[in-house]
Short mmCIF file of C-alpha atoms in Angstrom, two decimals:
data_model
loop_
_atom_site.label_atom_id
_atom_site.label_comp_id
_atom_site.label_asym_id
_atom_site.label_seq_id
_atom_site.Cartn_x
_atom_site.Cartn_y
_atom_site.Cartn_z
CA MET A 1 109.47 157.21 15.75
CA PRO A 2 108.22 160.69 14.84
CA PRO A 3 105.20 160.78 12.52
CA LEU A 4 105.80 161.03 8.81
CA VAL A 5 104.78 164.30 7.20
CA PRO A 6 101.80 163.40 5.01
CA ASP A 7 102.85 165.47 1.99
CA MET A 8 105.50 164.37 -0.48
CA PRO A 9 108.44 164.08 -0.32
CA ARG A 10 108.39 161.51 2.47
CA ILE A 11 110.35 162.00 5.67
CA LEU A 12 112.57 159.43 7.14
CA GLY A 13 115.00 164.10 11.12
CA ALA A 14 145.00 140.38 -2.65
CA THR A 15 147.34 140.19 0.19
CA TRP A 16 146.48 139.20 3.74
CA ALA A 17 147.19 142.78 4.82
CA LEU A 18 144.75 144.09 2.23
CA ALA A 19 142.17 141.54 3.29
CA LEU A 20 142.66 142.45 6.94
CA SER A 21 142.27 146.15 6.15
CA ALA A 22 139.02 145.50 4.34
CA PHE A 23 137.78 143.31 7.18
CA LEU A 24 138.59 145.94 9.81
CA ALA A 25 136.89 148.66 7.79
CA CYS A 26 133.77 146.52 7.52
CA THR A 27 133.93 145.63 11.21
CA ASN A 28 134.31 149.26 12.26
CA GLU A 29 131.32 150.24 10.13
CA THR A 30 129.23 147.40 11.60
CA GLN A 31 130.20 148.35 15.14
CA SER A 32 129.25 151.97 14.46
CA THR A 33 125.87 150.89 13.13
CA VAL A 34 125.21 148.61 16.09
CA SER A 35 126.27 151.36 18.49
CA THR A 36 123.86 153.80 16.90
CA GLU A 37 120.96 151.37 16.96
CA LYS A 38 121.66 150.30 20.54
CA ARG A 39 121.36 153.92 21.59
CA GLY A 40 117.71 153.89 20.62
CA TRP A 41 117.73 154.78 16.95
CA THR A 42 115.99 152.98 14.10
CA ARG A 43 117.22 153.38 10.54
CA VAL A 44 114.40 154.70 8.33
CA TRP A 45 116.22 155.70 5.13
CA SER A 46 119.66 155.16 3.62
CA ASP A 47 121.71 155.08 0.47
CA GLU A 48 124.57 152.57 0.53
CA PHE A 49 125.60 153.55 -3.03
CA ASP A 50 125.63 149.98 -4.30
CA GLY A 51 125.78 149.63 -8.06
CA LYS A 52 128.13 149.13 -10.93
CA ALA A 53 131.07 151.44 -11.59
CA GLY A 54 130.02 154.53 -13.50
CA ALA A 55 126.35 154.28 -12.53
CA ARG A 56 124.40 157.43 -11.82
CA ILE A 57 122.80 158.29 -8.49
CA ASP A 58 119.48 156.76 -7.46
CA SER A 59 116.98 159.29 -8.82
CA THR A 60 114.33 158.14 -6.34
CA LYS A 61 116.57 159.42 -3.53
CA TRP A 62 118.64 162.29 -4.95
CA ARG A 63 118.49 165.08 -7.48
CA TYR A 64 121.37 166.83 -9.18
CA GLU A 65 121.79 170.55 -8.52
CA THR A 66 123.55 171.68 -11.67
CA ALA A 67 125.29 174.81 -12.97
CA ASP A 68 126.74 177.35 -10.56
CA GLY A 69 123.57 178.48 -8.85
CA CYS A 70 122.76 181.44 -11.08
CA LYS A 71 119.49 179.91 -12.23
CA GLU A 72 118.28 180.23 -8.64
CA GLY A 73 119.72 183.72 -8.28
CA ILE A 74 122.64 182.67 -6.07
CA CYS A 75 125.71 182.96 -8.27
CA GLY A 76 128.60 181.22 -6.56
CA TRP A 77 126.11 180.39 -3.79
CA GLY A 78 126.92 183.73 -2.17
CA ASN A 79 130.46 182.61 -1.37
CA ASP A 80 132.30 183.62 -4.58
CA GLU A 81 132.79 179.94 -5.38
CA LYS A 82 134.48 178.93 -8.63
CA GLU A 83 132.93 175.55 -9.45
CA TYR A 84 130.40 174.69 -12.15
CA TYR A 85 128.13 171.91 -10.94
CA THR A 86 127.33 169.17 -13.47
CA ASP A 87 125.62 165.78 -13.57
CA ALA A 88 128.37 164.29 -15.77
CA THR A 89 129.72 160.93 -14.63
CA GLU A 90 133.26 162.32 -14.61
CA ASN A 91 132.07 164.57 -11.77
CA ILE A 92 129.68 162.26 -9.96
CA ALA A 93 129.13 158.48 -10.19
CA LEU A 94 129.22 155.24 -8.23
CA ASN A 95 132.63 153.55 -8.12
CA GLY A 96 131.36 149.96 -8.11
CA GLN A 97 132.67 149.39 -4.57
CA GLY A 98 129.64 150.67 -2.70
CA GLN A 99 130.67 154.33 -2.73
CA LEU A 100 129.69 157.58 -4.40
CA MET A 101 132.42 159.68 -5.99
CA ILE A 102 132.05 163.47 -6.19
CA VAL A 103 135.01 164.73 -8.20
CA GLY A 104 136.32 168.25 -8.66
CA ARG A 105 138.24 168.83 -11.90
CA ARG A 106 139.71 171.56 -14.04
CA ALA A 107 136.96 172.74 -16.36
CA PRO A 108 137.11 172.14 -20.10
CA ALA A 109 137.17 175.14 -22.41
CA GLY A 110 133.84 176.69 -23.32
CA LEU A 111 132.01 176.72 -19.98
CA THR A 112 130.94 180.11 -18.69
CA CYS A 113 130.32 180.99 -15.05
CA HIS A 114 129.10 184.15 -13.35
CA TYR A 115 132.72 185.32 -13.05
CA GLY A 116 133.70 184.50 -16.66
CA PRO A 117 135.24 181.34 -18.15
CA CYS A 118 134.74 178.51 -15.66
CA LEU A 119 137.84 177.22 -13.91
CA TYR A 120 136.50 174.06 -12.27
CA THR A 121 133.69 171.51 -12.47
CA SER A 122 132.24 169.48 -9.61
CA ALA A 123 128.89 168.10 -8.42
CA LYS A 124 126.17 168.65 -5.88
CA VAL A 125 123.20 166.42 -5.02
CA THR A 126 120.28 166.93 -2.65
CA THR A 127 117.19 165.08 -1.46
CA ARG A 128 115.03 168.17 -2.10
CA GLY A 129 111.71 167.00 -3.52
CA LYS A 130 112.65 163.37 -2.76
CA MET A 131 113.00 163.00 1.02
CA LEU A 132 112.85 165.20 4.09
CA VAL A 133 114.37 164.33 7.43
CA ALA A 134 112.27 164.91 10.51
CA PRO A 135 114.13 165.80 13.70
CA GLY A 136 116.26 162.74 14.41
CA ARG A 137 119.75 161.55 13.45
CA VAL A 138 121.59 161.81 10.13
CA GLU A 139 125.04 160.42 9.43
CA ALA A 140 127.41 159.90 6.50
CA ARG A 141 130.71 158.05 6.22
CA ILE A 142 133.04 160.08 4.01
CA LYS A 143 136.67 160.19 2.89
CA LEU A 144 137.67 163.75 2.04
CA PRO A 145 140.07 165.16 -0.55
CA ALA A 146 142.88 167.51 0.46
CA GLY A 147 144.14 170.75 -1.05
CA LYS A 148 143.69 174.45 -0.53
CA GLY A 149 140.52 175.75 -2.14
CA LEU A 150 138.52 172.55 -1.80
CA TRP A 151 135.30 172.74 0.20
CA PRO A 152 133.59 169.36 0.71
CA ALA A 153 130.39 169.48 2.73
CA PHE A 154 127.51 167.41 4.10
CA TRP A 155 124.67 169.69 5.16
CA MET A 156 120.93 170.36 5.31
CA LEU A 157 118.51 173.16 4.45
CA GLY A 158 115.02 173.71 5.84
CA HIS A 159 112.23 172.03 3.89
CA ASN A 160 110.82 175.27 2.43
CA SER A 161 114.07 176.34 0.77
CA PRO A 162 114.40 178.02 -1.69
CA VAL A 163 110.81 179.35 -1.41
CA THR A 164 111.73 180.54 2.06
CA PRO A 165 114.99 182.43 1.55
CA TRP A 166 118.22 181.80 3.42
CA PRO A 167 118.84 182.19 6.32
CA GLU A 168 115.17 182.15 7.36
CA CYS A 169 114.84 178.61 5.98
CA GLY A 170 117.53 177.36 8.37
CA GLU A 171 120.74 175.44 7.70
CA ILE A 172 122.52 172.69 9.60
CA ASP A 173 126.11 172.02 8.52
CA VAL A 174 126.91 168.50 9.65
CA MET A 175 130.40 168.66 8.17
CA GLU A 176 132.41 171.24 6.27
CA ASN A 177 136.13 171.12 5.55
CA LYS A 178 138.71 173.59 4.36
CA GLY A 179 140.95 171.63 2.04
CA SER A 180 143.98 173.48 3.42
CA GLN A 181 143.23 171.99 6.86
CA PRO A 182 143.55 168.21 6.34
CA THR A 183 142.77 167.24 9.94
CA THR A 184 139.92 169.61 10.82
CA THR A 185 136.21 169.79 10.04
CA SER A 186 133.54 172.14 11.35
CA SER A 187 129.83 172.04 12.12
CA ALA A 188 127.41 174.96 12.31
CA LEU A 189 123.83 176.17 12.62
CA HIS A 190 122.46 179.10 10.62
CA GLY A 191 119.13 180.89 10.91
CA PRO A 192 117.56 184.35 11.15
CA GLY A 193 119.84 186.51 13.29
CA TYR A 194 122.65 183.95 13.40
CA SER A 195 123.85 183.41 9.85
CA GLY A 196 127.03 183.86 7.84
CA ALA A 197 129.68 184.32 10.53
CA THR A 198 127.28 182.51 12.85
CA PRO A 199 128.06 182.32 16.57
CA PHE A 200 127.03 178.68 16.37
CA ALA A 201 130.03 177.01 14.73
CA HIS A 202 132.65 174.66 16.09
CA ALA A 203 135.80 173.00 14.70
CA HIS A 204 136.89 169.44 15.41
CA THR A 205 140.45 168.17 14.86
CA LEU A 206 141.31 164.51 14.48
CA ALA A 207 143.49 163.00 17.21
CA ARG A 208 145.59 161.26 14.56
CA GLY A 209 145.74 160.87 10.80
CA THR A 210 144.13 163.06 8.18
CA LEU A 211 140.70 163.24 6.64
CA SER A 212 142.02 161.98 3.32
CA ASP A 213 143.76 158.93 4.87
CA ASP A 214 140.54 157.10 5.69
CA PHE A 215 136.78 157.34 6.07
CA HIS A 216 135.23 159.17 8.99
CA THR A 217 131.61 159.30 10.14
CA PHE A 218 129.93 162.68 10.50
CA ALA A 219 126.55 162.90 12.22
CA VAL A 220 123.98 165.23 13.73
CA GLU A 221 121.15 164.59 16.18
CA TRP A 222 118.52 167.20 16.78
CA ASP A 223 115.05 167.90 18.14
CA SER A 224 113.15 171.06 19.04
CA LEU A 225 115.34 171.73 22.08
CA HIS A 226 118.91 171.06 20.97
CA VAL A 227 121.26 169.96 18.21
CA GLN A 228 124.41 167.89 18.72
CA PHE A 229 127.23 167.13 16.26
CA PHE A 230 129.47 164.05 16.14
CA VAL A 231 132.68 162.89 14.43
CA ASP A 232 133.26 159.13 14.58
CA ASP A 233 130.56 158.81 17.27
CA THR A 234 132.26 161.37 19.53
CA ALA A 235 130.10 164.39 20.34
CA HIS A 236 132.07 167.58 19.76
CA TYR A 237 129.46 170.36 19.85
CA GLU A 238 125.97 171.02 21.21
CA ILE A 239 123.64 173.99 20.79
CA THR A 240 120.47 174.54 22.81
CA ARG A 241 117.26 176.21 21.71
CA ASN A 242 117.63 178.75 24.53
CA ALA A 243 121.03 179.82 23.20
CA VAL A 244 119.66 180.15 19.67
CA GLU A 245 116.72 182.30 20.77
CA HIS A 246 119.07 184.92 22.18
CA PHE A 247 119.81 185.75 18.53
CA GLY A 248 116.61 184.91 16.65
CA LYS A 249 113.91 182.38 15.91
CA SER A 250 114.91 178.73 16.21
CA VAL A 251 114.95 176.71 12.98
CA LEU A 252 115.11 173.33 14.72
CA ASP A 253 111.35 172.66 14.66
CA GLN A 254 111.17 171.50 11.07
CA PRO A 255 112.30 168.81 8.62
CA PHE A 256 115.32 169.36 6.39
CA PHE A 257 116.60 168.00 3.08
CA LEU A 258 120.15 166.66 2.70
CA THR A 259 122.99 167.95 0.52
CA LEU A 260 126.35 166.50 -0.50
CA ASN A 261 128.72 168.64 -2.55
CA LEU A 262 132.30 169.54 -3.29
CA ALA A 263 132.69 173.28 -3.83
CA VAL A 264 135.89 174.81 -5.17
CA GLY A 265 137.20 178.25 -4.31
CA GLY A 266 135.46 181.16 -2.65
CA HIS A 267 135.52 182.78 0.76
CA PHE A 268 135.65 179.64 2.89
CA ASP A 269 139.16 178.42 2.02
CA GLY A 270 140.22 180.75 -0.77
CA ASP A 271 140.91 179.62 -4.32
CA PRO A 272 143.16 176.69 -5.30
CA GLN A 273 146.84 177.60 -5.61
CA SER A 274 147.76 174.64 -7.78
CA ASP A 275 146.09 172.35 -10.30
CA ALA A 276 148.06 169.45 -8.79
CA ILE A 277 145.18 168.82 -6.35
CA PHE A 278 142.89 167.79 -9.23
CA PRO A 279 141.11 165.55 -9.76
CA ALA A 280 139.94 165.82 -6.16
CA THR A 281 137.53 163.12 -4.98
CA MET A 282 135.05 163.20 -2.11
CA LEU A 283 134.18 159.55 -1.47
CA VAL A 284 130.85 158.82 0.28
CA ASP A 285 130.41 155.31 1.67
CA TYR A 286 126.83 155.79 2.85
CA VAL A 287 124.21 158.25 4.08
CA ARG A 288 121.75 157.06 6.75
CA VAL A 289 118.76 158.58 8.49
CA TYR A 290 117.48 157.42 11.89
CA ALA A 291 114.41 158.06 14.01
CA ARG A 292 113.96 157.45 17.72
CA GLN A 293 112.61 153.99 18.50
#
């Protein structure tokens, strides 16, 4: 196991058919966990999102990132996004079934965003100031919403962000999804000299089904020499340090903090074309962090 960084935050990188479905889901999750641990990983941190329906996030593990980013000088997060992030339970709460709900909705009257009256509300949480992940493995089991203009994501920023500006701080996108593409997710690496339309991005398309039909596991493993991305334990993309250094300084030699959010609108997938997609729910079953045994 890699050493813990001494400074806070700590581092850890009804019917039978229904019953059968629940059993299989549990079995698949258990098999995935066993597979991960058999491959030489030890779980060092997790959030299983257990709690009563309507409960707030565990404040020892996560912090809310509220408003639309303007207070940190990044209106719309640089992507012309249209959401207003809140900590309201209608936007983010436990569902009482061991899952976290992040819900995008039409905004009520009276909210103001950088572009004028706010159109949508949603939520974003991070482990910044709570927990940093040393190089290792991070995974989350998520069921995604569908609809053009939705942008669910599971990603990480370098530990010094926002003191160290983007892209110098580094960013690892474990999973991003364009709501208009219900079978495809993407993973990416951003850093100095390889940001924005980064050369280090790769799409993965499901062999069957859609991302909103069921849960899927999204993971990343990284160390100082490479980073590898997985969907449902299948590796779909790898980047080496040598490849990165053709463009700029590697950002892999550092811990990162985690982020879960559901953005709405902006450059990534355009703006929603219909309010029929709301409320849109990103359902997170768990987030787990592993270190090498």
